[in-house]
Amino acid sequence: IRWAPTDLVVSDVMMPGLDGFELLAALRGDPATAPLPVILLSARAGQEAISEGLSAGADDYLVKPFASADLMARVRANLALARLRTSEGAWRTALLNALSDGLFVTDADGAVIEINDAFTDILGYGRDALPYHPPFPWWLDEPAAHAEAFEFLDASNAGSNRWRLP
């Protein structure tokens, strides 16, 4: 997939060597392939198997045997959703980069997962090293200052889920 980029991955769960769940974890763990839609195919039926596949990060889960029309419908739907996400992502990136202030976005664990061009221009840290985990490399090496920053953020966002810092 790294050498021949693709728009969608269809994988069987049961494969020799690397099974479908391991492939899925590898794809989701690599920022270059994480957004790829993945459809898992499996002979394991039932709600528990489907839930396991979707919980692992699959975009869709199809139980064998299935009709080719079902597979094609799911492929079309997942490609359409992927195009929509890509379009929304491009719009969001353009909007963030239009800001002259440095801006970053964190995940629920406080890791910086997105930055704009102004952030890179101001601090010199680029997208190639994302995600950045606290303590961030642009912070001074002063643990007391880190603790004070987290206390400030926690206090200023008390009662909200906006900040979930360690």
mmCIF file of C-alpha atoms in Angstrom:
data_model
loop_
_atom_site.group_PDB
_atom_site.id
_atom_site.type_symbol
_atom_site.label_atom_id
_atom_site.label_comp_id
_atom_site.label_asym_id
_atom_site.label_seq_id
_atom_site.Cartn_x
_atom_site.Cartn_y
_atom_site.Cartn_z
ATOM 1 C CA ILE A 1 0.000 0.000 0.000
ATOM 2 C CA ARG A 2 2.925 2.356 0.667
ATOM 3 C CA TRP A 3 4.423 1.621 -2.768
ATOM 4 C CA ALA A 4 1.162 1.559 -4.716
ATOM 5 C CA PRO A 5 -1.295 3.933 -3.034
ATOM 6 C CA THR A 6 -4.889 2.799 -3.112
ATOM 7 C CA ASP A 7 -8.304 4.241 -2.337
ATOM 8 C CA LEU A 8 -9.696 1.336 -0.314
ATOM 9 C CA VAL A 9 -8.562 -1.929 1.279
ATOM 10 C CA VAL A 10 -10.638 -5.120 1.248
ATOM 11 C CA SER A 11 -9.079 -7.802 3.443
ATOM 12 C CA ASP A 12 -10.021 -11.193 4.761
ATOM 13 C CA VAL A 13 -9.692 -11.549 8.525
ATOM 14 C CA MET A 14 -8.146 -15.023 8.258
ATOM 15 C CA MET A 15 -4.873 -14.828 6.329
ATOM 16 C CA PRO A 16 -1.557 -16.609 6.820
ATOM 17 C CA GLY A 17 1.230 -14.587 8.390
ATOM 18 C CA LEU A 18 -0.482 -11.241 8.873
ATOM 19 C CA ASP A 19 -4.196 -11.538 9.637
ATOM 20 C CA GLY A 20 -6.781 -8.891 8.809
ATOM 21 C CA PHE A 21 -6.779 -7.380 12.304
ATOM 22 C CA GLU A 22 -2.983 -7.032 12.294
ATOM 23 C CA LEU A 23 -3.135 -5.442 8.848
ATOM 24 C CA LEU A 24 -5.837 -3.080 10.079
ATOM 25 C CA ALA A 25 -3.746 -2.109 13.136
ATOM 26 C CA ALA A 26 -0.710 -1.460 10.924
ATOM 27 C CA LEU A 27 -2.758 0.700 8.544
ATOM 28 C CA ARG A 28 -4.344 2.704 11.356
ATOM 29 C CA GLY A 29 -0.976 3.118 13.084
ATOM 30 C CA ASP A 30 0.650 4.784 10.064
ATOM 31 C CA PRO A 31 -0.448 8.395 9.445
ATOM 32 C CA ALA A 32 -0.040 7.880 5.686
ATOM 33 C CA THR A 33 -2.510 4.977 5.593
ATOM 34 C CA ALA A 34 -4.702 5.681 8.636
ATOM 35 C CA PRO A 35 -7.494 7.396 6.653
ATOM 36 C CA LEU A 36 -7.852 4.539 4.149
ATOM 37 C CA PRO A 37 -11.262 2.897 4.294
ATOM 38 C CA VAL A 38 -10.955 -0.790 5.210
ATOM 39 C CA ILE A 39 -13.581 -3.480 4.646
ATOM 40 C CA LEU A 40 -12.980 -6.729 6.514
ATOM 41 C CA LEU A 41 -14.363 -10.024 5.213
ATOM 42 C CA SER A 42 -14.852 -12.962 7.548
ATOM 43 C CA ALA A 43 -16.566 -16.299 7.919
ATOM 44 C CA ARG A 44 -17.246 -15.373 11.557
ATOM 45 C CA ALA A 45 -20.864 -14.289 11.731
ATOM 46 C CA GLY A 46 -22.875 -12.696 14.482
ATOM 47 C CA GLN A 47 -23.097 -9.343 16.158
ATOM 48 C CA GLU A 48 -20.064 -10.017 18.367
ATOM 49 C CA ALA A 49 -17.780 -10.658 15.369
ATOM 50 C CA ILE A 50 -19.089 -7.583 13.551
ATOM 51 C CA SER A 51 -18.627 -5.440 16.676
ATOM 52 C CA GLU A 52 -15.077 -6.743 17.086
ATOM 53 C CA GLY A 53 -14.216 -5.789 13.501
ATOM 54 C CA LEU A 54 -15.729 -2.328 13.719
ATOM 55 C CA SER A 55 -14.219 -1.713 17.164
ATOM 56 C CA ALA A 56 -10.802 -2.611 15.771
ATOM 57 C CA GLY A 57 -11.184 0.276 13.318
ATOM 58 C CA ALA A 58 -12.655 -1.309 10.202
ATOM 59 C CA ASP A 59 -15.002 0.902 8.239
ATOM 60 C CA ASP A 60 -17.172 -2.047 7.298
ATOM 61 C CA TYR A 61 -17.425 -5.786 8.014
ATOM 62 C CA LEU A 62 -18.966 -8.290 5.648
ATOM 63 C CA VAL A 63 -19.776 -11.879 6.624
ATOM 64 C CA LYS A 64 -19.108 -14.699 4.143
ATOM 65 C CA PRO A 65 -20.782 -15.934 2.111
ATOM 66 C CA PHE A 66 -22.036 -12.712 0.572
ATOM 67 C CA ALA A 67 -23.372 -11.620 -2.774
ATOM 68 C CA SER A 68 -21.016 -9.689 -5.020
ATOM 69 C CA ALA A 69 -23.667 -6.960 -5.245
ATOM 70 C CA ASP A 70 -23.431 -6.508 -1.446
ATOM 71 C CA LEU A 71 -19.657 -6.153 -1.637
ATOM 72 C CA MET A 72 -19.872 -3.680 -4.513
ATOM 73 C CA ALA A 73 -22.483 -1.594 -2.674
ATOM 74 C CA ARG A 74 -20.249 -1.410 0.407
ATOM 75 C CA VAL A 75 -17.209 -0.546 -1.697
ATOM 76 C CA ARG A 76 -19.127 2.292 -3.381
ATOM 77 C CA ALA A 77 -20.456 3.593 -0.054
ATOM 78 C CA ASN A 78 -17.039 3.521 1.625
ATOM 79 C CA LEU A 79 -15.367 5.234 -1.336
ATOM 80 C CA ALA A 80 -18.027 7.955 -1.281
ATOM 81 C CA LEU A 81 -17.508 8.488 2.457
ATOM 82 C CA ALA A 82 -13.724 8.585 1.960
ATOM 83 C CA ARG A 83 -14.100 11.260 -0.743
ATOM 84 C CA LEU A 84 -16.318 13.291 1.572
ATOM 85 C CA ARG A 85 -13.784 13.006 4.439
ATOM 86 C CA THR A 86 -10.939 14.000 2.104
ATOM 87 C CA SER A 87 -12.882 17.022 0.862
ATOM 88 C CA GLU A 88 -13.788 18.057 4.413
ATOM 89 C CA GLY A 89 -10.177 17.554 5.513
ATOM 90 C CA ALA A 90 -8.842 19.721 2.673
ATOM 91 C CA TRP A 91 -11.335 22.463 3.537
ATOM 92 C CA ARG A 92 -10.376 22.284 7.220
ATOM 93 C CA THR A 93 -6.646 22.423 6.409
ATOM 94 C CA ALA A 94 -7.156 25.428 4.129
ATOM 95 C CA LEU A 95 -9.168 27.183 6.837
ATOM 96 C CA LEU A 96 -6.537 26.520 9.521
ATOM 97 C CA ASN A 97 -3.716 27.648 7.235
ATOM 98 C CA ALA A 98 -5.551 30.889 6.452
ATOM 99 C CA LEU A 99 -5.058 31.919 10.089
ATOM 100 C CA SER A 100 -1.998 34.026 10.809
ATOM 101 C CA ASP A 101 -1.836 32.813 14.417
ATOM 102 C CA GLY A 102 -0.121 29.535 15.194
ATOM 103 C CA LEU A 103 -2.718 26.908 15.962
ATOM 104 C CA PHE A 104 -2.649 23.265 16.973
ATOM 105 C CA VAL A 105 -5.304 20.619 17.579
ATOM 106 C CA THR A 106 -4.989 17.945 20.253
ATOM 107 C CA ASP A 107 -6.590 14.564 20.691
ATOM 108 C CA ALA A 108 -8.327 13.402 23.869
ATOM 109 C CA ASP A 109 -4.950 12.476 25.408
ATOM 110 C CA GLY A 110 -3.439 15.930 24.850
ATOM 111 C CA ALA A 111 -1.198 14.922 21.928
ATOM 112 C CA VAL A 112 -0.908 17.528 19.172
ATOM 113 C CA ILE A 113 -2.315 15.863 16.056
ATOM 114 C CA GLU A 114 -2.697 18.818 13.709
ATOM 115 C CA ILE A 115 -0.898 22.137 13.223
ATOM 116 C CA ASN A 116 -1.242 24.995 10.790
ATOM 117 C CA ASP A 117 1.454 26.643 8.644
ATOM 118 C CA ALA A 118 1.747 29.624 11.009
ATOM 119 C CA PHE A 119 2.565 27.265 13.886
ATOM 120 C CA THR A 120 5.433 25.813 11.833
ATOM 121 C CA ASP A 121 6.615 29.287 10.795
ATOM 122 C CA ILE A 122 6.570 30.556 14.385
ATOM 123 C CA LEU A 123 7.962 27.544 16.254
ATOM 124 C CA GLY A 124 9.745 25.580 13.541
ATOM 125 C CA TYR A 125 7.994 22.271 14.254
ATOM 126 C CA GLY A 126 6.370 20.657 11.236
ATOM 127 C CA ARG A 127 3.741 18.088 10.378
ATOM 128 C CA ASP A 128 6.294 15.392 9.586
ATOM 129 C CA ALA A 129 6.840 14.654 13.303
ATOM 130 C CA LEU A 130 3.154 14.578 14.301
ATOM 131 C CA PRO A 131 1.832 13.600 16.738
ATOM 132 C CA TYR A 132 3.661 15.596 19.413
ATOM 133 C CA HIS A 133 3.136 14.286 22.945
ATOM 134 C CA PRO A 134 3.496 16.334 26.134
ATOM 135 C CA PRO A 135 5.851 17.581 27.287
ATOM 136 C CA PHE A 136 6.125 19.202 23.880
ATOM 137 C CA PRO A 137 9.543 19.813 22.327
ATOM 138 C CA TRP A 138 8.849 23.551 22.031
ATOM 139 C CA TRP A 139 8.388 23.850 25.788
ATOM 140 C CA LEU A 140 11.337 24.885 27.878
ATOM 141 C CA ASP A 141 12.841 22.045 29.879
ATOM 142 C CA GLU A 142 11.266 23.190 33.119
ATOM 143 C CA PRO A 143 8.972 20.569 34.708
ATOM 144 C CA ALA A 144 7.522 23.146 37.119
ATOM 145 C CA ALA A 145 6.399 25.279 34.167
ATOM 146 C CA HIS A 146 4.794 22.215 32.547
ATOM 147 C CA ALA A 147 2.837 21.442 35.714
ATOM 148 C CA GLU A 148 1.762 25.079 35.967
ATOM 149 C CA ALA A 149 0.571 25.068 32.341
ATOM 150 C CA PHE A 150 -1.474 21.901 32.882
ATOM 151 C CA GLU A 151 -2.978 23.335 36.080
ATOM 152 C CA PHE A 152 -3.930 26.522 34.218
ATOM 153 C CA LEU A 153 -5.526 24.587 31.362
ATOM 154 C CA ASP A 154 -7.372 22.249 33.716
ATOM 155 C CA ALA A 155 -8.661 25.176 35.834
ATOM 156 C CA SER A 156 -9.682 27.298 32.850
ATOM 157 C CA ASN A 157 -11.573 24.384 31.336
ATOM 158 C CA ALA A 158 -13.099 23.032 34.539
ATOM 159 C CA GLY A 159 -16.290 21.154 33.865
ATOM 160 C CA SER A 160 -15.630 20.779 30.150
ATOM 161 C CA ASN A 161 -14.158 17.973 28.121
ATOM 162 C CA ARG A 162 -12.085 20.378 26.052
ATOM 163 C CA TRP A 163 -8.800 19.484 27.702
ATOM 164 C CA ARG A 164 -7.878 16.015 28.822
ATOM 165 C CA LEU A 165 -4.266 16.445 29.728
ATOM 166 C CA PRO A 166 -2.183 13.961 31.683
#
